[in-house]
Coordinates of C-alpha atoms in Angstrom, one line a residue:
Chain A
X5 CA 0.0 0.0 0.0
X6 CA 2.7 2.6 1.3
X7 CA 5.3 1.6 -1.8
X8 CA 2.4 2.5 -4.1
X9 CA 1.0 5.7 -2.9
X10 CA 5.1 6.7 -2.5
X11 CA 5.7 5.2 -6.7
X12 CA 1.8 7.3 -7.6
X13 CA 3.8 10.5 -6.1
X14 CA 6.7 10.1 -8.0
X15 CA 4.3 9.4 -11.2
X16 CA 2.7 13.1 -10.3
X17 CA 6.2 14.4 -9.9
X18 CA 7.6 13.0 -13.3
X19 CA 4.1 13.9 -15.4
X20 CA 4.4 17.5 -14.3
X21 CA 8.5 17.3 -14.6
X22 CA 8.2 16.2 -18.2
X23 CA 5.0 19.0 -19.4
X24 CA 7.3 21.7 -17.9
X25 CA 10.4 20.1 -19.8
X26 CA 8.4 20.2 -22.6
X27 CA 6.9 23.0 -22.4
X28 CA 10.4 25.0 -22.2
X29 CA 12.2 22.9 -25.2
X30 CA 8.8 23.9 -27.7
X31 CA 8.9 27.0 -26.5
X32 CA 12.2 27.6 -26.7
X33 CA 13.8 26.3 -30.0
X34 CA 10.5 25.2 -32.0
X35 CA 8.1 27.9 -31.4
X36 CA 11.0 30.6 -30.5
X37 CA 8.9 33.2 -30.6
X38 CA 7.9 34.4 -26.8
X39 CA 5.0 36.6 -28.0
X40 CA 3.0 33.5 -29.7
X41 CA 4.0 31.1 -26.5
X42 CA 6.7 32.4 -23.4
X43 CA 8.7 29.8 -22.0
X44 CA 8.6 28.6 -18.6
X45 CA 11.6 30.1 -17.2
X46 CA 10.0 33.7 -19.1
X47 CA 7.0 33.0 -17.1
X48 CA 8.8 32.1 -13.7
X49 CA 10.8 35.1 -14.3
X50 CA 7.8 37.5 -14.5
X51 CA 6.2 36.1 -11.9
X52 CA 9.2 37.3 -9.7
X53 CA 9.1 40.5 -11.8
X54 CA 5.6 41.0 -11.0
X55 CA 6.0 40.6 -6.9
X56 CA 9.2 42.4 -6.5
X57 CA 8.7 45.4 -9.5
X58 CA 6.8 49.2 -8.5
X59 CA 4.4 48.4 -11.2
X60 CA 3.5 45.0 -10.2
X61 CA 0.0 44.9 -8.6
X62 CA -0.2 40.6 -8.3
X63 CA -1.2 40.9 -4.5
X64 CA -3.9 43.8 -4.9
X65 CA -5.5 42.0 -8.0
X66 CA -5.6 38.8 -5.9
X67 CA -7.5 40.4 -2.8
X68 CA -9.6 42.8 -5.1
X69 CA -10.8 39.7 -7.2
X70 CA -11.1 37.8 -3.6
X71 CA -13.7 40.9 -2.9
X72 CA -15.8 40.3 -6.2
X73 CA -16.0 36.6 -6.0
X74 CA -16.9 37.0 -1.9
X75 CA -19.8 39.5 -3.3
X76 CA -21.0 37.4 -5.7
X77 CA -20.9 33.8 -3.5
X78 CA -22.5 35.6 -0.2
X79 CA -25.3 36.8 -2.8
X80 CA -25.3 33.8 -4.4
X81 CA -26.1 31.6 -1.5
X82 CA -28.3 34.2 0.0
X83 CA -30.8 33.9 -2.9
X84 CA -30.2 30.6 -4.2
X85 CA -30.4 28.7 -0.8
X86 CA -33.8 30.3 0.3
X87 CA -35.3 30.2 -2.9
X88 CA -34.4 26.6 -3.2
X89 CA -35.6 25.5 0.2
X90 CA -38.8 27.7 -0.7
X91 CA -39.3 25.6 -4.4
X92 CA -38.7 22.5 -3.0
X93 CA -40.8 22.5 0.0
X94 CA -44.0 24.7 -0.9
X95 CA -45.4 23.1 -4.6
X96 CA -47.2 26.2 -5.4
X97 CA -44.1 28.5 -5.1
X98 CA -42.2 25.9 -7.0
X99 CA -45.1 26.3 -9.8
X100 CA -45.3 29.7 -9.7
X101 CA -41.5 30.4 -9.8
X102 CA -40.2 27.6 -11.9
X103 CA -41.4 29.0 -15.2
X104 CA -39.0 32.8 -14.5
X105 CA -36.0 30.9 -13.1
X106 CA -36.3 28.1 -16.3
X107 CA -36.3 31.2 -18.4
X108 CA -33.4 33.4 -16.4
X109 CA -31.2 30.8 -16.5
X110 CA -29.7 29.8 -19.9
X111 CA -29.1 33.7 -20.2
X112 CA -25.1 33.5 -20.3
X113 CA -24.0 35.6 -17.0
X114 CA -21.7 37.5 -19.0
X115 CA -24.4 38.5 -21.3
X116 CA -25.6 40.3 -18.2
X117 CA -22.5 42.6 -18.2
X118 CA -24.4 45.4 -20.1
X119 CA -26.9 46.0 -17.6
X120 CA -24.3 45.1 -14.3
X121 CA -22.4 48.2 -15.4
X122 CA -25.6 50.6 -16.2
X123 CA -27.0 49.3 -12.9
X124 CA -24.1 49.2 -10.6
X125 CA -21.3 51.1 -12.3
X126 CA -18.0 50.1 -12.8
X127 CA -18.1 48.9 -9.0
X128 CA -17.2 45.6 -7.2
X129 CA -20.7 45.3 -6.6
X130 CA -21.1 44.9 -11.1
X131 CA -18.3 42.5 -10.9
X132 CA -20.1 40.5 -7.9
X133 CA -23.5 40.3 -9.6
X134 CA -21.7 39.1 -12.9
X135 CA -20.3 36.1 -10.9
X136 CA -24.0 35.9 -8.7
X137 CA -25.4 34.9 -12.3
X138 CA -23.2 32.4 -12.8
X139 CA -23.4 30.8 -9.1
X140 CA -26.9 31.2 -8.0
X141 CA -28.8 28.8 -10.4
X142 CA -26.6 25.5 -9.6
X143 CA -26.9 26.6 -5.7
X144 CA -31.1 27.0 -6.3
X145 CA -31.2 24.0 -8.3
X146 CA -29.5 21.5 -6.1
X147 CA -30.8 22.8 -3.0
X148 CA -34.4 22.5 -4.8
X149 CA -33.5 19.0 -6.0
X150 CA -32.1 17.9 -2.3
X151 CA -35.3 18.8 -1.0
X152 CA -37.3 17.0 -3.6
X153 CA -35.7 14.2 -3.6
X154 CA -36.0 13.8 1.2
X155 CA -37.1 10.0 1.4
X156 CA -40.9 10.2 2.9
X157 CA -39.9 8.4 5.4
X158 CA -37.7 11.1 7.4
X159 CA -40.9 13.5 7.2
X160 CA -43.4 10.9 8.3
X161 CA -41.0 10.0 10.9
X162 CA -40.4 13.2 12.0
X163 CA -44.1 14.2 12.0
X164 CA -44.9 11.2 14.2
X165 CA -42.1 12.5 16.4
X166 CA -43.7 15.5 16.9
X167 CA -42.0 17.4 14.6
X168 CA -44.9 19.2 12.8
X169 CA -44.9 22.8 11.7
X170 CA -43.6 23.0 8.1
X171 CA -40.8 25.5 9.5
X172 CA -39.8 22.4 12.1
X173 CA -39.7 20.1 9.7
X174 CA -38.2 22.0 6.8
X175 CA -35.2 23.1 9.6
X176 CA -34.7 19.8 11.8
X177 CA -35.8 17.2 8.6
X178 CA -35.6 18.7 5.5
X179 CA -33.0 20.7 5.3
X180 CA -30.1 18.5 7.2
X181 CA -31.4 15.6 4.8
X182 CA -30.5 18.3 1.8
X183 CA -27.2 19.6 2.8
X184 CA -25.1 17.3 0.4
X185 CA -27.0 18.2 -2.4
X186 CA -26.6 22.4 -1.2
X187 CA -23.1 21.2 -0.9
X188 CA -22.5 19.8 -4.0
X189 CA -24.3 22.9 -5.6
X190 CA -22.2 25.4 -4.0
X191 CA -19.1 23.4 -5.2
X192 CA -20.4 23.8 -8.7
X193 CA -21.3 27.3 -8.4
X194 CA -18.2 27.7 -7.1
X195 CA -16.3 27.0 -10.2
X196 CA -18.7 28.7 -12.7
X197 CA -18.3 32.3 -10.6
X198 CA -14.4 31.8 -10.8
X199 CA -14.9 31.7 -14.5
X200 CA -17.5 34.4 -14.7
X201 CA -15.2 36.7 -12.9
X202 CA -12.6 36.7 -15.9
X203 CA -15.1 37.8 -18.4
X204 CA -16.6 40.7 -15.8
X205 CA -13.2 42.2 -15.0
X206 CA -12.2 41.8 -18.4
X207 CA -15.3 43.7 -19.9
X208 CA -14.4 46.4 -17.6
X209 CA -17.1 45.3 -14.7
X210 CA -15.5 46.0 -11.6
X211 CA -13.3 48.8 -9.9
X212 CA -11.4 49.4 -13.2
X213 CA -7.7 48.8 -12.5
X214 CA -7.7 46.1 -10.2
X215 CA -8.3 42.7 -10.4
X216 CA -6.8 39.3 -11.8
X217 CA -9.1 38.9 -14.8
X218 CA -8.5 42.6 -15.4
X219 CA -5.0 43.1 -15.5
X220 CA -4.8 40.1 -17.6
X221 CA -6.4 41.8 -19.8
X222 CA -3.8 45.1 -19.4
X223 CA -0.9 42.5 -20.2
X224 CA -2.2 41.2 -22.8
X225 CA -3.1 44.8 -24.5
X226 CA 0.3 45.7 -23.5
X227 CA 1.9 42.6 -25.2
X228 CA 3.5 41.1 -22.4
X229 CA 2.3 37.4 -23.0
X230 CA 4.4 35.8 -19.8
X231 CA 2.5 37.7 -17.4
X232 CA -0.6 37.2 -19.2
X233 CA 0.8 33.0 -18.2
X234 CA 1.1 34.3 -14.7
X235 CA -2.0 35.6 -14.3
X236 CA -3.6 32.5 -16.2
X237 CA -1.8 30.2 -13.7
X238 CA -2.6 32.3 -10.4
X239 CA -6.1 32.2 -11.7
X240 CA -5.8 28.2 -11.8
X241 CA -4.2 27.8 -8.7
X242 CA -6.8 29.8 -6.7
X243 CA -9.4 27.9 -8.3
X244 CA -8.0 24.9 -7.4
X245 CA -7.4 25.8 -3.7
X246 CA -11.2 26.6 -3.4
X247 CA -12.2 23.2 -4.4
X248 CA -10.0 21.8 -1.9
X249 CA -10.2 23.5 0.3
X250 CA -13.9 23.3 -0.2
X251 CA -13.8 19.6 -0.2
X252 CA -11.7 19.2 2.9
X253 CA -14.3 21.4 4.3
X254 CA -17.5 19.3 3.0
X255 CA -16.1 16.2 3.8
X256 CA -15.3 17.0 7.4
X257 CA -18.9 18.0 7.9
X258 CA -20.6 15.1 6.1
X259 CA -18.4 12.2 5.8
X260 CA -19.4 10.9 9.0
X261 CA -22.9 10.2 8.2
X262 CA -23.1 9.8 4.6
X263 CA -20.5 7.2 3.7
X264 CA -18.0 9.3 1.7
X265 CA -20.8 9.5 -1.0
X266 CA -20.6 13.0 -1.3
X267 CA -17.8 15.6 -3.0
Chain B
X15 CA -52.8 4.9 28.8
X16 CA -53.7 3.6 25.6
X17 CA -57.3 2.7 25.0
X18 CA -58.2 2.9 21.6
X19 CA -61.2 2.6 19.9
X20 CA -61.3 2.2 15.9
X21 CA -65.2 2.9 14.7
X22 CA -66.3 2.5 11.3
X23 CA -63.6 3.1 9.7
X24 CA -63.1 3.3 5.9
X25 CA -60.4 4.3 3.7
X26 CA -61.3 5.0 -0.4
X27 CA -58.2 6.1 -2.5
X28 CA -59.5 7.8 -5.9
X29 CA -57.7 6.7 -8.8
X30 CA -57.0 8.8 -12.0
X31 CA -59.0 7.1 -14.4
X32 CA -61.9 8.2 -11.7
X33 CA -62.8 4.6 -10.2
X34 CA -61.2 4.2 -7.2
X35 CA -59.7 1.6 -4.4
X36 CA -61.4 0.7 -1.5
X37 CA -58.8 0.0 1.0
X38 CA -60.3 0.0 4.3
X39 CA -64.3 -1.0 4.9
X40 CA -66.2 -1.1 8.1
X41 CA -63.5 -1.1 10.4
X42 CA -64.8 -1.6 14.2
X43 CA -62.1 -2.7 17.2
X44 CA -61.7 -1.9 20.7
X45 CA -58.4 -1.9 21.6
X46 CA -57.2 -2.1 25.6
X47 CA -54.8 -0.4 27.5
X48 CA -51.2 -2.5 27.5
X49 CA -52.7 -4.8 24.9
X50 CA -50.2 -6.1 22.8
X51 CA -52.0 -6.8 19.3
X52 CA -51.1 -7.8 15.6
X53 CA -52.6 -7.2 12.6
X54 CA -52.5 -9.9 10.0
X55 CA -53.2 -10.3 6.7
X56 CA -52.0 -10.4 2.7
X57 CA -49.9 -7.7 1.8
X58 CA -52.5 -5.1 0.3
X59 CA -55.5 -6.2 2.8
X60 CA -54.8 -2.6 4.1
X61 CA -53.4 -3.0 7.7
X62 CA -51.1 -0.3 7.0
X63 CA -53.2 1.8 6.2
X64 CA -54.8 1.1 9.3
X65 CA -51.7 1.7 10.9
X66 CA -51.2 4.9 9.7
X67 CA -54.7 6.3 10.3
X68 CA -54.3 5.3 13.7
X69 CA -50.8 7.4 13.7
X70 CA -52.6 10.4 12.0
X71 CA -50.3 9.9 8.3
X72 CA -53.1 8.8 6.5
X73 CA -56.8 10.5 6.4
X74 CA -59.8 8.7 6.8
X75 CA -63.1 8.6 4.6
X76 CA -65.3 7.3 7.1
X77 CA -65.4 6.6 10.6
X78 CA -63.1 8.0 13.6
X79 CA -60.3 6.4 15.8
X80 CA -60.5 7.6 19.6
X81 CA -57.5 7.8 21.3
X82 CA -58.3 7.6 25.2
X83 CA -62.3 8.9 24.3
X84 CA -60.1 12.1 21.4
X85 CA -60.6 12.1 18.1
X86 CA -57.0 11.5 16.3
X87 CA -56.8 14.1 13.7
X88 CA -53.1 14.3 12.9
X89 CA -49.6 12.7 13.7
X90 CA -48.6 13.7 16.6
X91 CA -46.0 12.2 19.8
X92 CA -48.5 10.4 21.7
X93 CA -48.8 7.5 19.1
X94 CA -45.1 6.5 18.5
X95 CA -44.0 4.8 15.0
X96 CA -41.3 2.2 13.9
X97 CA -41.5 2.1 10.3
X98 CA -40.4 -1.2 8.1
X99 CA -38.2 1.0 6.2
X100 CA -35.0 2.1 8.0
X101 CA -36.1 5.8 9.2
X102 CA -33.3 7.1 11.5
X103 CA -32.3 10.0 10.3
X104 CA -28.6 9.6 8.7
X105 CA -27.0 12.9 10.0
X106 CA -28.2 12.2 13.6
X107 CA -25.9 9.9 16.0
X108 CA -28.0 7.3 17.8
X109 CA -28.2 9.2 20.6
X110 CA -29.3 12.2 18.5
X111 CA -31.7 10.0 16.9
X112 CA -33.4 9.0 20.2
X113 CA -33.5 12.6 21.8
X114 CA -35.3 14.1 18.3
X115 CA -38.8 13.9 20.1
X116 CA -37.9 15.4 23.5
X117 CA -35.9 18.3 21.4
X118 CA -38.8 18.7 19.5
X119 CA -41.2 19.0 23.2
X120 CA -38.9 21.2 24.6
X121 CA -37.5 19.2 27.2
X122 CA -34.0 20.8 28.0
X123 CA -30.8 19.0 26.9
X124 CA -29.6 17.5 30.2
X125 CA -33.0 16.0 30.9
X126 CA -33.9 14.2 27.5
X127 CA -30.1 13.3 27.1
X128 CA -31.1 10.9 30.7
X129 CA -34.1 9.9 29.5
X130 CA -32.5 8.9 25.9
X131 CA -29.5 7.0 27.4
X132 CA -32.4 4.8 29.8
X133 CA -33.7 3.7 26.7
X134 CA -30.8 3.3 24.8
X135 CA -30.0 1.1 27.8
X136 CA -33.0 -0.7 27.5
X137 CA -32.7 -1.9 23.7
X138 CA -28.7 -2.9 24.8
X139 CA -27.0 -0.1 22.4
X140 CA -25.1 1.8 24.7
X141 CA -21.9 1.4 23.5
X142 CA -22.8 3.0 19.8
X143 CA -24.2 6.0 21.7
X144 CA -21.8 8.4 19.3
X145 CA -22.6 6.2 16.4
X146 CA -24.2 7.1 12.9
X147 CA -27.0 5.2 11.7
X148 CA -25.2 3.8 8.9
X149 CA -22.5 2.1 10.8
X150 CA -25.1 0.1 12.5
X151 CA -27.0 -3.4 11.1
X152 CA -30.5 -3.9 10.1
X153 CA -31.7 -5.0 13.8
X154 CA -29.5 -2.8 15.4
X155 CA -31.7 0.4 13.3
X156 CA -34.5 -0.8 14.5
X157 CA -33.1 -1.4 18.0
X158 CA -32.9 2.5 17.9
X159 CA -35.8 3.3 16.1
X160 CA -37.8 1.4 18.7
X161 CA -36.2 3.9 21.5
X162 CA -36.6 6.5 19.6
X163 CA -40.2 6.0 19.6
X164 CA -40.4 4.9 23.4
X165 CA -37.9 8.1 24.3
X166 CA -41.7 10.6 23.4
X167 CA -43.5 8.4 25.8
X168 CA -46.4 7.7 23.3
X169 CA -49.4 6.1 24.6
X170 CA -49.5 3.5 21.8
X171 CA -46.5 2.2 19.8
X172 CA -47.3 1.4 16.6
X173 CA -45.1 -0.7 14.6
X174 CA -45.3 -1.6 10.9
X175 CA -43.3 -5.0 9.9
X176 CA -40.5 -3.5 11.6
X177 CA -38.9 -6.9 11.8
X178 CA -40.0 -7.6 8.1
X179 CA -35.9 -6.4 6.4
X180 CA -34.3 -8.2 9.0
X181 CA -33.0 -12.2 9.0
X182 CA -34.4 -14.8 10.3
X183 CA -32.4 -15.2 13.3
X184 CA -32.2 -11.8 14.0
X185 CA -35.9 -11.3 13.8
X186 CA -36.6 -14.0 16.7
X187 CA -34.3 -12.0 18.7
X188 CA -35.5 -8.7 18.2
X189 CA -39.3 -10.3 18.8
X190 CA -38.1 -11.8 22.5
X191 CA -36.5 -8.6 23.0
X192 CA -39.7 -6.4 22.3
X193 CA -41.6 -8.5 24.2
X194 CA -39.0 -7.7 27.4
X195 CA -39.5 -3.9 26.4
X196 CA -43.2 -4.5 26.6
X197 CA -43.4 -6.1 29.7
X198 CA -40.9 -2.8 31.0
X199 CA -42.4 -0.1 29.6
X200 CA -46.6 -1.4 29.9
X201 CA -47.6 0.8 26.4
X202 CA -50.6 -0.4 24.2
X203 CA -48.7 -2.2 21.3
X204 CA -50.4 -2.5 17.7
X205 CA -48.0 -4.5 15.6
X206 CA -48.8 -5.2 11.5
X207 CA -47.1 -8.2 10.1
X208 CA -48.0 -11.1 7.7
X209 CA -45.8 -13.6 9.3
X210 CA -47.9 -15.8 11.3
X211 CA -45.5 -17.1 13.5
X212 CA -44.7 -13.7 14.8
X213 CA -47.9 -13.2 15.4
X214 CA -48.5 -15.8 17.0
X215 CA -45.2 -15.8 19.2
X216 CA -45.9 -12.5 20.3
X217 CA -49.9 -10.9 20.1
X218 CA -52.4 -11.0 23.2
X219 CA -54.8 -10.7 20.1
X220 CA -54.1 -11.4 16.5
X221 CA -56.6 -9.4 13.9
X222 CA -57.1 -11.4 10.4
X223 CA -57.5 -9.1 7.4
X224 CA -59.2 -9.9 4.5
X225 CA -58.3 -9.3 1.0
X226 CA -58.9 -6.1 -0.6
X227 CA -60.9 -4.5 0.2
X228 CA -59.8 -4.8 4.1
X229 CA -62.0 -6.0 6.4
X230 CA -61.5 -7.5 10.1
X231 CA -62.4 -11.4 9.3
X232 CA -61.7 -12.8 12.7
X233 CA -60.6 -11.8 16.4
X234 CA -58.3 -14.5 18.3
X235 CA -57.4 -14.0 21.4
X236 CA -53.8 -15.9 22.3
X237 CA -54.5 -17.0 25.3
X238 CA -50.8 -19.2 25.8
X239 CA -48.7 -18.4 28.2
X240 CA -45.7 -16.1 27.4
X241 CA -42.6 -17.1 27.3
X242 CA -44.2 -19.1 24.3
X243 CA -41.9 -21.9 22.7
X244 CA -41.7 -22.1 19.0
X245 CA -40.7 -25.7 19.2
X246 CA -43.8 -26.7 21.1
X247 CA -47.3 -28.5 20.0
X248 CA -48.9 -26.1 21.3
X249 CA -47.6 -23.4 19.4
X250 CA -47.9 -25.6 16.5
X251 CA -51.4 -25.6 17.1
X252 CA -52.0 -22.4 17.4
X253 CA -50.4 -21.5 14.0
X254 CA -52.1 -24.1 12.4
X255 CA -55.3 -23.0 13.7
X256 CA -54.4 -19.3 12.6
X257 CA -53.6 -20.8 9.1
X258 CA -56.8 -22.4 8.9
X259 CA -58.6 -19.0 9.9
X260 CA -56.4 -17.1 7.3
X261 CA -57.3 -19.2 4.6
X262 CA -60.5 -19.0 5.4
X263 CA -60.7 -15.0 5.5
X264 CA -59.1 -15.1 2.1
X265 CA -62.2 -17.1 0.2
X266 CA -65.3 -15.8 1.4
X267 CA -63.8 -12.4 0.1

């Protein structure tokens, strides 16, 4: 067991060894051109430029895009959570709402960017309601799915308890009996509002200099393709460390009762 | 106490094509306090719907069922349940599971945490106290479901094949075991199975069903002496006679 995971490890090592290897040879001596595709080492040595130079604004873009994607979650599972539970619980407010959200949501987010920056300005707030778009219909859904789908048997059993009111039930039954579908929803959502906050910062949503999507954008305009690379990777990396971290999360809060069948 | 008394009671379920299924018909028993009784029949005769009118899940179309001389209208704690299905809720540690009822009366923590741990006691599950539901077996669920139900201090337990996922072995157990917690606890047990031999091991009155639609075809009080021996003639007999009477019930239908 312990050789294998230790020979997997070294497989990681070598795979990402050899792509970087690569990587550097194409880049270097086939493409040769670092406009059309920047070596590693140009891309490791903006990076460095980037952190230690006046101009370089890595950290600030990091916490700025931090602040949009926060705005845009935290609205995100405010609405989608409540509307859900709402949906799933109450059959005429799943009628009566069903047809608006089924019609809202194949709207691209970014194709609300127009209306984000006449509504909001070119604020955080325009960037956060970009990625809101994007995260609140697979929060809504799966929590509305996780309620539909409560075996009868936890209600009945918790009405016979004494558990009766729909509130009582929806917060000691329903909603525990939901939360890996909520939690699988917001892992989605999670990755769809990292994406939409690219295209908002890049289409000028958003504080205006500031940002990780935007100043992508800057570099490219300004032609300096290995810190567009930077920015691409950073953007990766973070995205990665939510759904991880996420995970870790998740499975600490559920894995004891659901038999690892979640995340 | 736990005197029940069913009257008249019908159950129609509508259909879509507008006909509809009679379920329940004429329903009339008298049930006595601390009675332990089963209901038996085919699987459709409707004894679980009975079941679940007297634990206010299902709603009646004629007739009323009297809890202690009040009308049952809904579910509510003094008629405790143990489904056949597993119904312990999976994010709830046994002990969690058993306190749900008290927690949702009110009773402060320390109190229905003592009165949880006295029955966990009592169905021999201490020692998965911190437990979750699905690191437990099939008899061990229903172990807790039974304290669960037993924990609200219901007037009547109602049970619905509780035994009926569980192996043969197992099931013997768990029946010798409930008839311990009945004997302990004194509540007015109404018990639906269609095993005879559990009904007859363990009822101080067995209720016959008929067929669709479900009427009460005979009343037989079991009058031999508890512990009862499987292995005996006389419990022979008496499942033999039982037999008899169900076949019977199922031709004059």
């Amino acid at each position: 067991m312990k050789s294998e995971s230790k020979s997997n490890r070294i497989l990681v090592v070598l795979s990402v060894v050899s792509v970087i290897v690569i990587w550097q040879l194409v880049a270097e001596f086939i493409v040769a051109n670092p406009f059309t595709l920047p070596s590693f080492l140009d891309v490791v040595s903006a990076f460095f430029n980037l952190l230690t130079s006046e101009q370089g604004t890595l950290p600030q873009d990091l916490i700025i895009s931090l602040l949009h994607f926060g705005i845009g979650m935290g609205l995100a599972i405010l609405v989608g959570i409540p509307v859900g539970v709402a949906m799933g619980w109450f059959r005429r407010v799943d009628v009566a709402v069903n047809p608006i959200i089924e019609i809202l949501r194949p709207i691209p987010p970014l194709a609300w960017i127009p209306f984000a920056i006449i509504w909001f300005g070119l604020t955080h707030l325009a960037a956060g309601f970009i990625i809101f778009i994007g995260a609140v219909f697979p929060i809504l859904i799966n929590t509305y799915t996780g309620f539909r789908n409560i075996p009868k048997i936890f209600v009945e059993a918790g009405k016979v308890l004494g558990c009766n009111s729909d509130l009582s039930l929806i917060r000691h039954v329903a909603f525990p009996s939901a939360i890996p579908s909520i939690v699988a929803g917001v892992r989605i959502s999670m990755g769809i509002g990292w994406m939409c906050l690219v295209g908002a910062e890049i289409f000028g949503a958003g504080s205006g200099r500031l940002g990780l999507g935007k100043n992508l954008w800057t570099y490219y305009n300004l032609h300096q393709m290995p810190n567009v690379v930077v920015y691409m990777l950073i953007l990766g990396f973070i995205g990665l460390a939510f759904d991880i971290l996420f995970r870790h999360f998740a499975d600490k809060m559920m894995l004891r009762w659901t038999e690892g069948a979640v995340a | 106490m736990g005197r029940l008394s069913i009257q008249n009671v019908g159950r129609v379920f509508p259909k879509d094509d507008d006909t509809s299924t009679v379920a329940l018909q004429e329903i009339n028993l008298e049930i006595r306090d601390q009675e332990f009784v089963c209901f038996l029949g085919p699987s459709g005769c409707g004894k679980t719907t009975l079941l679940r009118i007297i634990a206010g899940l299902e709603t009646i179309t004629t007739g009323q069922v009297l809890l202690n001389d009040e009308e049952i209208s809904g579910p509510d704690p003094s008629r405790g349940m143990v489904f056949q299905e597993y119904s312990l809720f999976p994010w709830r540690t046994v002990i969690d599971n058993i306190t749900f009822g008290l927690e949702m009366k009110g009773v402060d923590k320390k109190e229905r945490l003592a009165i949880a741990d006295e029955y966990l006691e009592m169905v021999g599950l201490s020692q998965f106290r911190t437990s979750f539901p699905h690191e437990l077996s099939g008899g061990m669920r229903q172990r807790v479901a039974i304290a669960r139900a037993l924990a609200n201090n219901p007037e009547v337990l109602l049970m619905d094949e509780p035994f009926g996922a569980l192996d043969a072995q197992t099931r013997n157990t768990m029946q010798k075991e409930l008839l311990g917690i009945w004997a302990k606890t004194k509540k007015t047990v109404l018990f639906v199975t269609h095993s005879v031999d559990e009904a007859v091991y363990l009822a101080d009155r067995i209720i016959i069903f008929t067929p669709r639609p479900g009427r009460v075809c005979q009343t037989y009080e079991v009058t031999f002496k508890r512990p009862r021996d499987r292995t005996s003639n006389e419990f022979a007999t008496l499942r033999r006679d039982i037999l008899m009477l169900m076949q019977g019930c199922s031709v004059t239908q």
